[in-house]
Short mmCIF file of C-alpha atoms in Angstrom, two decimals:
data_model
loop_
_atom_site.label_atom_id
_atom_site.label_comp_id
_atom_site.label_asym_id
_atom_site.label_seq_id
_atom_site.Cartn_x
_atom_site.Cartn_y
_atom_site.Cartn_z
CA UNK A 1 -19.39 -14.68 -29.09
CA UNK A 2 -19.09 -11.28 -31.03
CA UNK A 3 -16.14 -9.09 -30.80
CA UNK A 4 -18.19 -6.58 -28.89
CA UNK A 5 -19.15 -9.22 -26.37
CA UNK A 6 -15.66 -10.46 -26.00
CA UNK A 7 -14.47 -6.97 -25.31
CA UNK A 8 -17.02 -6.42 -22.76
CA UNK A 9 -15.98 -9.50 -20.98
CA UNK A 10 -12.50 -8.06 -20.61
CA UNK A 11 -13.78 -4.69 -19.23
CA UNK A 12 -14.16 -3.37 -15.78
CA UNK A 13 -16.64 -0.69 -15.20
CA UNK A 14 -17.31 1.75 -12.50
CA UNK A 15 -17.76 5.52 -11.67
CA UNK A 16 -15.25 5.87 -8.95
CA UNK A 17 -14.53 9.54 -8.32
CA UNK A 18 -11.57 11.04 -6.49
CA UNK A 19 -13.00 10.53 -3.20
CA UNK A 20 -13.85 6.87 -3.68
CA UNK A 21 -10.41 6.12 -4.94
CA UNK A 22 -8.75 8.03 -2.10
CA UNK A 23 -10.62 6.04 0.31
CA UNK A 24 -9.51 2.87 -1.31
CA UNK A 25 -5.77 3.63 -1.24
CA UNK A 26 -5.68 5.53 2.34
CA UNK A 27 -7.52 2.46 3.62
CA UNK A 28 -4.68 0.34 2.31
CA UNK A 29 -2.24 2.45 4.10
CA UNK A 30 -4.29 1.55 7.27
CA UNK A 31 -3.69 4.87 9.13
CA UNK A 32 -4.62 3.61 12.62
CA UNK A 33 -2.43 0.55 12.30
CA UNK A 34 0.50 2.67 11.38
CA UNK A 35 -0.12 4.86 14.43
CA UNK A 36 -0.49 1.83 16.62
CA UNK A 37 2.18 -0.26 15.09
CA UNK A 38 4.80 1.86 13.36
CA UNK A 39 5.05 4.93 15.51
CA UNK A 40 6.30 3.16 18.70
CA UNK A 41 8.89 1.36 16.63
CA UNK A 42 10.02 4.65 14.99
CA UNK A 43 10.19 6.34 18.41
CA UNK A 44 12.11 3.57 19.99
CA UNK A 45 14.54 2.44 17.26
CA UNK A 46 14.64 5.39 14.92
CA UNK A 47 15.13 9.07 15.66
CA UNK A 48 13.24 9.54 18.98
CA UNK A 49 10.84 12.30 19.48
CA UNK A 50 11.76 13.72 16.06
CA UNK A 51 10.25 10.63 14.27
CA UNK A 52 7.08 12.55 13.27
CA UNK A 53 9.11 14.70 10.83
CA UNK A 54 10.46 11.68 8.91
CA UNK A 55 6.79 11.07 7.80
CA UNK A 56 6.98 14.63 6.23
CA UNK A 57 10.38 13.81 4.72
CA UNK A 58 9.12 10.69 3.07
CA UNK A 59 5.99 12.28 1.93
CA UNK A 60 8.11 14.98 0.18
CA UNK A 61 10.08 12.34 -1.58
CA UNK A 62 6.98 10.43 -2.77
CA UNK A 63 5.41 13.57 -3.98
CA UNK A 64 8.29 14.03 -6.27
CA UNK A 65 7.86 10.45 -7.48
CA UNK A 66 4.15 11.23 -8.01
CA UNK A 67 4.67 14.02 -10.42
CA UNK A 68 6.22 11.82 -13.19
CA UNK A 69 3.93 8.94 -12.18
CA UNK A 70 0.90 11.12 -12.62
CA UNK A 71 2.19 12.61 -15.91
CA UNK A 72 2.72 9.20 -17.35
CA UNK A 73 -0.89 8.14 -16.25
CA UNK A 74 -2.15 10.16 -19.11
CA UNK A 75 -0.13 8.07 -21.60
CA UNK A 76 -0.62 4.55 -20.26
CA UNK A 77 -4.26 3.86 -20.77
CA UNK A 78 -4.35 0.51 -18.93
CA UNK A 79 -4.89 -0.43 -15.30
CA UNK A 80 -1.50 -2.21 -14.69
CA UNK A 81 0.06 0.59 -12.68
CA UNK A 82 3.79 -0.21 -12.02
CA UNK A 83 4.11 -3.03 -14.52
CA UNK A 84 2.41 -1.07 -17.27
CA UNK A 85 4.65 1.88 -16.70
CA UNK A 86 7.69 0.03 -16.49
CA UNK A 87 6.93 -1.94 -19.71
CA UNK A 88 6.14 1.15 -21.60
CA UNK A 89 9.44 3.05 -20.38
CA UNK A 90 11.91 0.20 -20.35
CA UNK A 91 10.51 -2.65 -22.43
CA UNK A 92 8.46 -5.78 -22.27
CA UNK A 93 10.79 -7.96 -20.22
CA UNK A 94 11.39 -5.57 -17.38
CA UNK A 95 7.70 -4.78 -17.45
CA UNK A 96 6.63 -8.38 -16.92
CA UNK A 97 9.47 -8.68 -14.35
CA UNK A 98 7.85 -5.72 -12.44
CA UNK A 99 4.44 -7.45 -12.70
CA UNK A 100 5.69 -10.48 -11.16
CA UNK A 101 7.59 -8.48 -8.54
CA UNK A 102 4.32 -6.46 -7.81
CA UNK A 103 2.30 -9.65 -7.32
CA UNK A 104 4.71 -11.09 -4.75
CA UNK A 105 5.00 -7.65 -3.02
CA UNK A 106 1.25 -6.91 -2.64
CA UNK A 107 0.71 -10.60 -1.73
CA UNK A 108 3.15 -10.18 1.08
CA UNK A 109 1.59 -7.06 2.37
CA UNK A 110 -1.85 -8.51 2.39
CA UNK A 111 -0.65 -11.67 4.37
CA UNK A 112 1.06 -9.40 6.76
CA UNK A 113 -2.15 -7.62 7.42
CA UNK A 114 -4.08 -10.98 7.63
CA UNK A 115 -1.61 -12.20 10.27
CA UNK A 116 -1.86 -9.17 12.35
CA UNK A 117 -5.76 -9.06 11.97
CA UNK A 118 -6.01 -12.71 13.30
CA UNK A 119 -3.88 -11.74 16.30
CA UNK A 120 -6.00 -8.57 16.96
CA UNK A 121 -9.22 -10.28 16.59
CA UNK A 122 -8.22 -13.20 18.87
CA UNK A 123 -7.03 -10.58 21.53
CA UNK A 124 -10.32 -8.69 21.23
CA UNK A 125 -12.41 -11.76 21.68
CA UNK A 126 -10.54 -12.94 24.84
CA UNK A 127 -10.66 -9.39 26.22
CA UNK A 128 -14.50 -9.48 25.84
CA UNK A 129 -14.63 -12.97 27.62
CA UNK A 130 -14.73 -15.09 24.54
CA UNK A 131 -12.80 -18.27 23.86
CA UNK A 132 -9.16 -18.40 22.80
CA UNK A 133 -9.12 -19.52 19.18
CA UNK A 134 -6.16 -19.95 16.88
CA UNK A 135 -5.20 -16.65 15.01
CA UNK A 136 -5.22 -18.34 11.67
CA UNK A 137 -8.99 -19.30 12.15
CA UNK A 138 -9.90 -15.51 12.41
CA UNK A 139 -7.57 -14.80 9.49
CA UNK A 140 -9.44 -17.33 7.19
CA UNK A 141 -12.82 -15.81 8.21
CA UNK A 142 -11.55 -12.32 7.21
CA UNK A 143 -10.26 -13.77 3.90
CA UNK A 144 -13.63 -15.24 3.25
CA UNK A 145 -15.37 -11.91 3.97
CA UNK A 146 -12.88 -9.91 1.81
CA UNK A 147 -13.29 -12.44 -0.89
CA UNK A 148 -17.12 -11.85 -1.01
CA UNK A 149 -16.72 -8.16 -1.19
CA UNK A 150 -13.91 -8.33 -3.83
CA UNK A 151 -16.22 -10.51 -6.07
CA UNK A 152 -18.79 -7.81 -6.15
CA UNK A 153 -18.78 -4.50 -7.81
CA UNK A 154 -16.07 -2.12 -6.84
CA UNK A 155 -18.39 0.52 -5.65
CA UNK A 156 -19.50 -1.75 -2.65
CA UNK A 157 -15.99 -2.07 -1.49
CA UNK A 158 -15.72 1.59 -1.86
CA UNK A 159 -18.62 2.23 0.52
CA UNK A 160 -17.39 -0.36 3.09
CA UNK A 161 -13.85 1.10 2.99
CA UNK A 162 -15.22 4.63 3.25
CA UNK A 163 -17.12 3.86 6.47
CA UNK A 164 -14.19 2.06 8.19
CA UNK A 165 -11.76 4.85 7.20
CA UNK A 166 -13.91 7.55 8.40
CA UNK A 167 -14.40 5.69 11.82
CA UNK A 168 -10.55 4.96 12.38
CA UNK A 169 -9.46 8.46 11.31
CA UNK A 170 -12.17 10.15 13.51
CA UNK A 171 -10.87 8.66 16.80
CA UNK A 172 -7.26 9.59 16.03
CA UNK A 173 -8.39 13.10 15.12
CA UNK A 174 -10.38 13.34 18.47
CA UNK A 175 -7.26 12.12 20.33
CA UNK A 176 -5.07 14.83 18.33
CA UNK A 177 -7.46 17.50 19.30
CA UNK A 178 -7.66 16.61 23.01
CA UNK A 179 -3.89 16.46 23.21
CA UNK A 180 -3.53 19.95 21.66
CA UNK A 181 -6.32 21.29 23.87
CA UNK A 182 -4.51 20.11 26.97
CA UNK A 183 -1.25 21.89 25.87
CA UNK A 184 0.91 19.82 27.94
CA UNK A 185 4.27 18.36 26.75
CA UNK A 186 3.90 19.67 23.38
CA UNK A 187 6.79 18.37 21.47
CA UNK A 188 9.33 20.69 19.72
CA UNK A 189 11.74 18.16 18.55
CA UNK A 190 10.43 18.63 14.88
CA UNK A 191 11.87 22.16 14.92
CA UNK A 192 15.35 21.24 15.68
CA UNK A 193 17.23 19.57 12.76
CA UNK A 194 19.87 18.13 14.87
CA UNK A 195 17.25 16.01 16.42
CA UNK A 196 15.99 14.78 12.92
CA UNK A 197 19.38 12.88 12.45
CA UNK A 198 19.68 11.90 16.04
CA UNK A 199 19.60 8.04 16.91
CA UNK A 200 19.17 6.00 13.73
CA UNK A 201 17.62 8.24 10.84
CA UNK A 202 18.03 5.28 8.44
CA UNK A 203 15.82 2.95 10.50
CA UNK A 204 13.25 5.98 10.94
CA UNK A 205 13.07 6.47 7.15
CA UNK A 206 12.59 2.75 6.56
CA UNK A 207 9.63 2.49 8.99
CA UNK A 208 8.18 5.68 7.76
CA UNK A 209 8.35 4.79 3.98
CA UNK A 210 6.74 1.54 4.67
CA UNK A 211 3.71 3.24 6.05
CA UNK A 212 2.99 4.83 2.69
CA UNK A 213 2.46 1.58 0.96
CA UNK A 214 -0.67 1.58 -1.11
CA UNK A 215 -0.90 5.26 -2.08
CA UNK A 216 0.52 4.22 -5.55
CA UNK A 217 -2.35 1.86 -6.28
CA UNK A 218 -4.55 4.81 -7.58
CA UNK A 219 -3.54 3.79 -11.03
CA UNK A 220 -4.82 0.25 -10.63
CA UNK A 221 -8.41 1.57 -10.63
CA UNK A 222 -8.17 3.41 -13.64
CA UNK A 223 -10.69 1.40 -15.63
CA UNK A 224 -13.29 1.97 -12.92
CA UNK A 225 -12.60 5.72 -12.55
CA UNK A 226 -15.15 8.28 -13.68
CA UNK A 227 -12.59 10.30 -15.65
CA UNK A 228 -9.15 8.61 -15.37
CA UNK A 229 -7.08 11.34 -16.95
CA UNK A 230 -8.11 13.69 -14.17
CA UNK A 231 -9.35 11.36 -11.30
CA UNK A 232 -6.02 9.42 -11.13
CA UNK A 233 -3.60 12.25 -10.72
CA UNK A 234 -5.97 14.20 -8.17
CA UNK A 235 -6.54 10.90 -6.18
CA UNK A 236 -2.80 10.15 -5.97
CA UNK A 237 -1.94 13.76 -4.87
CA UNK A 238 -4.76 13.81 -2.43
CA UNK A 239 -3.98 10.44 -0.91
CA UNK A 240 -0.28 11.18 -0.38
CA UNK A 241 -1.11 14.54 1.24
CA UNK A 242 -3.77 13.24 3.53
CA UNK A 243 -1.71 10.38 4.55
CA UNK A 244 1.52 12.49 5.07
CA UNK A 245 -0.16 15.08 7.11
CA UNK A 246 -2.22 12.54 9.13
CA UNK A 247 0.90 10.51 9.96
CA UNK A 248 3.00 13.62 10.97
CA UNK A 249 0.38 15.32 13.07
CA UNK A 250 -0.89 12.20 14.79
CA UNK A 251 2.63 10.81 15.58
CA UNK A 252 3.47 14.31 16.93
CA UNK A 253 0.36 14.09 19.15
CA UNK A 254 1.55 10.73 20.44
CA UNK A 255 4.96 12.16 21.44
CA UNK A 256 3.21 15.35 22.87
CA UNK A 257 0.68 13.01 25.01
CA UNK A 258 3.75 11.82 27.00
CA UNK A 259 6.64 14.37 26.45
CA UNK A 260 9.72 13.86 24.41
CA UNK A 261 11.71 11.60 26.73
CA UNK A 262 8.82 9.75 28.27
CA UNK A 263 7.36 8.85 24.86
CA UNK A 264 10.55 7.26 23.77
CA UNK A 265 10.78 5.41 27.09
CA UNK A 266 7.20 4.22 26.71
CA UNK A 267 7.85 3.12 23.27
CA UNK A 268 10.84 1.04 24.11
CA UNK A 269 9.18 -0.52 27.08
CA UNK A 270 5.93 -1.79 25.46
CA UNK A 271 5.71 -0.85 21.76
CA UNK A 272 2.81 -3.21 21.04
CA UNK A 273 0.45 -1.75 23.48
CA UNK A 274 1.82 2.00 23.62
CA UNK A 275 -0.79 3.42 21.43
CA UNK A 276 -3.81 1.91 23.22
CA UNK A 277 -2.45 2.95 26.45
CA UNK A 278 -1.87 6.39 25.18
CA UNK A 279 -5.47 6.72 23.91
CA UNK A 280 -6.75 5.19 27.26
CA UNK A 281 -4.81 7.81 29.19
CA UNK A 282 -6.13 10.59 26.89
CA UNK A 283 -9.73 9.65 26.12
CA UNK A 284 -10.40 7.15 28.97
CA UNK A 285 -11.15 3.51 29.10
CA UNK A 286 -14.02 3.74 26.60
CA UNK A 287 -11.87 5.50 24.15
CA UNK A 288 -9.12 2.92 24.55
CA UNK A 289 -11.80 0.16 23.93
CA UNK A 290 -12.96 1.87 20.71
CA UNK A 291 -9.51 2.19 19.49
CA UNK A 292 -8.93 -1.43 19.83
CA UNK A 293 -12.06 -2.13 17.91
CA UNK A 294 -11.09 0.32 15.26
CA UNK A 295 -7.72 -1.19 15.05
CA UNK A 296 -9.39 -4.39 13.91
CA UNK A 297 -11.43 -2.58 11.27
CA UNK A 298 -8.38 -0.58 10.17
CA UNK A 299 -6.64 -3.97 9.33
CA UNK A 300 -9.70 -5.32 7.72
CA UNK A 301 -10.01 -2.21 5.47
CA UNK A 302 -6.44 -2.57 4.52
CA UNK A 303 -6.79 -6.24 3.62
CA UNK A 304 -9.86 -5.45 1.45
CA UNK A 305 -8.09 -2.64 -0.25
CA UNK A 306 -4.95 -4.73 -1.12
CA UNK A 307 -7.25 -7.56 -2.19
CA UNK A 308 -8.81 -5.24 -4.70
CA UNK A 309 -5.28 -4.11 -5.92
CA UNK A 310 -4.08 -7.66 -6.42
CA UNK A 311 -7.09 -8.81 -8.20
CA UNK A 312 -6.71 -6.01 -10.70
CA UNK A 313 -3.07 -6.91 -11.20
CA UNK A 314 -4.23 -10.58 -11.82
CA UNK A 315 -6.90 -9.16 -14.13
CA UNK A 316 -4.50 -6.90 -16.21
CA UNK A 317 -2.07 -9.76 -16.59
CA UNK A 318 -4.79 -12.11 -17.65
CA UNK A 319 -5.97 -9.81 -20.35
CA UNK A 320 -2.41 -9.84 -21.81
CA UNK A 321 -2.04 -13.61 -21.51
CA UNK A 322 0.78 -13.37 -18.95
CA UNK A 323 -1.55 -15.37 -16.63
CA UNK A 324 -4.40 -17.67 -17.52
CA UNK A 325 -7.02 -15.66 -19.81
CA UNK A 326 -9.86 -16.45 -17.42
CA UNK A 327 -8.14 -13.94 -14.90
CA UNK A 328 -8.75 -11.14 -17.52
CA UNK A 329 -12.54 -11.61 -17.68
CA UNK A 330 -15.03 -9.59 -15.76
CA UNK A 331 -18.28 -10.77 -14.15
CA UNK A 332 -21.53 -10.05 -16.46
CA UNK A 333 -23.50 -8.61 -13.59
CA UNK A 334 -20.90 -6.86 -11.21
CA UNK A 335 -18.47 -5.98 -13.82
CA UNK A 336 -15.68 -7.04 -11.34
CA UNK A 337 -12.58 -9.19 -11.98
CA UNK A 338 -14.43 -12.12 -10.23
CA UNK A 339 -11.98 -14.78 -11.33
CA UNK A 340 -8.92 -12.85 -10.54
CA UNK A 341 -10.60 -12.03 -7.03
CA UNK A 342 -11.37 -15.64 -6.48
CA UNK A 343 -7.83 -16.63 -7.42
CA UNK A 344 -6.31 -14.25 -4.90
CA UNK A 345 -8.60 -15.43 -2.26
CA UNK A 346 -7.59 -18.99 -2.65
CA UNK A 347 -3.96 -17.95 -2.87
CA UNK A 348 -4.16 -15.92 0.34
CA UNK A 349 -6.03 -18.78 2.24
CA UNK A 350 -3.49 -21.30 1.11
CA UNK A 351 -0.49 -19.21 2.55
CA UNK A 352 -2.28 -18.64 5.83
CA UNK A 353 -2.74 -22.51 6.14
CA UNK A 354 1.06 -22.98 5.29
CA UNK A 355 1.82 -20.42 8.02
CA UNK A 356 -0.38 -22.06 10.50
CA UNK A 357 0.92 -25.53 9.89
CA UNK A 358 4.53 -24.13 10.31
CA UNK A 359 3.52 -22.72 13.65
CA UNK A 360 4.47 -19.18 12.91
CA UNK A 361 3.74 -16.42 15.13
CA UNK A 362 1.18 -14.04 13.46
CA UNK A 363 2.93 -10.77 14.56
CA UNK A 364 6.66 -11.51 15.24
CA UNK A 365 6.89 -13.61 12.05
CA UNK A 366 3.88 -13.41 9.63
CA UNK A 367 3.46 -9.59 9.98
CA UNK A 368 7.11 -8.74 10.44
CA UNK A 369 8.52 -10.80 7.58
CA UNK A 370 5.71 -10.04 5.17
CA UNK A 371 5.72 -6.40 5.81
CA UNK A 372 9.43 -6.22 5.30
CA UNK A 373 9.11 -7.97 2.14
CA UNK A 374 6.44 -5.61 0.95
CA UNK A 375 8.52 -2.54 1.82
CA UNK A 376 11.54 -3.53 -0.05
CA UNK A 377 9.52 -4.75 -2.94
CA UNK A 378 7.43 -1.43 -3.25
CA UNK A 379 10.61 0.72 -3.03
CA UNK A 380 12.32 -1.46 -5.85
CA UNK A 381 9.22 -0.99 -7.99
CA UNK A 382 8.84 2.75 -7.50
CA UNK A 383 12.71 3.21 -8.26
CA UNK A 384 11.96 1.14 -11.56
CA UNK A 385 8.90 3.17 -12.34
CA UNK A 386 10.96 6.51 -12.00
CA UNK A 387 13.64 5.12 -14.36
CA UNK A 388 10.65 4.13 -16.79
CA UNK A 389 9.18 7.65 -16.57
CA UNK A 390 12.39 9.34 -17.55
CA UNK A 391 13.09 6.77 -20.50
CA UNK A 392 9.58 7.09 -21.77
CA UNK A 393 9.32 10.79 -21.95
CA UNK A 394 12.94 11.09 -23.29
CA UNK A 395 12.13 8.77 -26.14
CA UNK A 396 8.51 9.73 -26.97
CA UNK A 397 8.54 13.41 -26.15
CA UNK A 398 4.82 12.90 -25.40
CA UNK A 399 5.03 15.55 -22.68
CA UNK A 400 7.71 18.29 -23.01
CA UNK A 401 7.09 19.83 -19.41
CA UNK A 402 10.67 19.91 -17.82
CA UNK A 403 9.52 19.65 -14.19
CA UNK A 404 6.96 16.88 -14.82
CA UNK A 405 9.10 14.68 -16.97
CA UNK A 406 12.72 15.34 -15.94
CA UNK A 407 13.42 17.47 -12.84
CA UNK A 408 10.76 15.93 -10.36
CA UNK A 409 11.36 12.30 -11.53
CA UNK A 410 15.07 12.52 -11.18
CA UNK A 411 14.72 14.08 -7.70
CA UNK A 412 12.20 11.44 -6.72
CA UNK A 413 14.34 8.50 -8.00
CA UNK A 414 17.32 9.95 -6.04
CA UNK A 415 15.28 10.14 -2.86
CA UNK A 416 13.84 6.64 -3.61
CA UNK A 417 17.31 5.17 -4.17
CA UNK A 418 18.38 6.62 -0.78
CA UNK A 419 15.42 5.03 0.90
CA UNK A 420 16.10 1.77 -0.83
CA UNK A 421 19.69 1.80 0.32
CA UNK A 422 18.79 2.55 3.89
CA UNK A 423 16.02 -0.07 3.73
CA UNK A 424 18.55 -2.84 2.52
CA UNK A 425 21.23 -1.86 5.08
CA UNK A 426 18.65 -1.92 7.93
CA UNK A 427 16.59 -4.80 6.49
CA UNK A 428 17.47 -7.38 9.17
CA UNK A 429 16.21 -4.93 11.90
CA UNK A 430 12.92 -4.56 9.99
CA UNK A 431 12.21 -8.34 9.89
CA UNK A 432 13.52 -9.24 13.35
CA UNK A 433 17.29 -9.21 13.24
CA UNK A 434 18.17 -12.22 11.04
CA UNK A 435 20.62 -11.48 8.19
CA UNK A 436 20.09 -15.01 6.71
CA UNK A 437 16.23 -14.37 6.51
CA UNK A 438 16.85 -10.87 5.08
CA UNK A 439 19.07 -12.43 2.32
CA UNK A 440 16.32 -15.04 1.70
CA UNK A 441 13.68 -12.46 1.39
CA UNK A 442 15.67 -10.29 -0.87
CA UNK A 443 16.43 -13.41 -3.05
CA UNK A 444 12.68 -14.15 -3.43
CA UNK A 445 12.09 -10.67 -4.71
CA UNK A 446 14.97 -10.81 -7.13
CA UNK A 447 13.76 -14.21 -8.41
CA UNK A 448 10.32 -12.95 -8.87
CA UNK A 449 11.64 -10.20 -11.15
CA UNK A 450 13.86 -12.64 -12.97
CA UNK A 451 11.01 -15.10 -13.44
CA UNK A 452 8.83 -12.40 -15.07
CA UNK A 453 11.75 -11.52 -17.49
CA UNK A 454 12.23 -15.07 -18.39
CA UNK A 455 8.50 -15.64 -18.93
CA UNK A 456 8.24 -12.61 -21.17
CA UNK A 457 10.92 -14.31 -23.50
CA UNK A 458 8.99 -17.54 -23.49
CA UNK A 459 5.71 -15.67 -24.31
CA UNK A 460 6.70 -13.00 -26.86
CA UNK A 461 3.20 -11.90 -27.32
CA UNK A 462 2.77 -10.99 -23.63
CA UNK A 463 1.92 -7.36 -23.17
CA UNK A 464 2.20 -6.66 -26.78
CA UNK A 465 -1.57 -5.93 -27.11
CA UNK A 466 -1.55 -3.46 -24.38
CA UNK A 467 1.18 -1.09 -25.79
CA UNK A 468 -0.53 2.46 -25.76
CA UNK A 469 -0.16 5.04 -28.46
CA UNK A 470 1.50 8.28 -27.17
CA UNK A 471 -0.80 11.14 -27.06
CA UNK A 472 -0.08 14.52 -28.25
CA UNK A 473 2.58 16.48 -26.28
CA UNK A 474 1.22 18.34 -23.27
CA UNK A 475 1.31 22.10 -23.09
#
């Protein structure tokens, strides 16, 4: 094969614009799932009726992180996202450590979604008079469908995610509008700073920051973006702002639908069904049924989006030789990372089978444990990336803008470190209250990072071919 043909076999192509990439990453955040799953927990165990403001606070921290993240995206022309940034800023060994940590992190969040999805589909089927089937059967069906879409060109996934995202966001916006139009019980807790720190702010921040997982994946689609140097930063900021505003306004609407005290009481009494009950109360039984269906599609959209992210991590690592080279090849027709996609499909299915054989509960164990793992892993990755941004620009002087390369990254890293400390201290609560399990999960994440470092020492050529040449300093 010629050099040109070989290069083409290692290239992904696409014409994704800002809108398509935003759909990808906002779908990964699963807005309706957050409103249904996270908001009741934040109200009950966090800072009560002031929980909506916690989304705004976390969004502000992540926007500071995004400043340096986007500034560096101009100088790292590969789609490895976190690991590529860490490698370029802190060195080859931490870079591959971050890569392995990212694989474990995103695999965990996708497994969490599949577990929850299996339970939701089973509940819906029984609600409509169908048979009671094991949750893992529905999860495996979803994995198969996601695998087929992931095998194809990225723009097919983009269209599917766009349709599903519009539907789930639309019903929540209708709910918000009706609550505001009624004008009853409109919450003012967000206007009172003393209420922000009432209850347990640490737990509130932990739940809120977990809800943003996925926004940072914009850089993973760099190779398939229409104009990466402009598209990736714009998509990152747009996704963060859309997610942050949506969560803040919609969670405030949930509180306002009940009133401050009644909302906290309802969340504590039945967190699993609070949102469906709330939507049914506001929009009627038909609205409640629609919300249940859209919760299912929200989870499916999140699973598809994280599948695409993971496949592109496998692809990037395959190109460098950190994983088998076959993972770094693209389909001759679809220009998709088809081997990487198939690999991720098999891995996800294998874990679901293991969870099923172990008799694990899809929500209380699979979802809670895997989502907790992902939250801790993403915070660690973002903190490492912030340090890498600071180190890279200090060393290379490729960009001399003080706000973009020093002030915002430092503030973002301090905010992320605070969130990381709060998450670690409250981690047993996030995964169901077991300190031993919390320690085991933390050990798995540390082990993944260490294995990556050791692997880089065994494979000195790993990542070397992907080292970018710094561009001219930005004005």
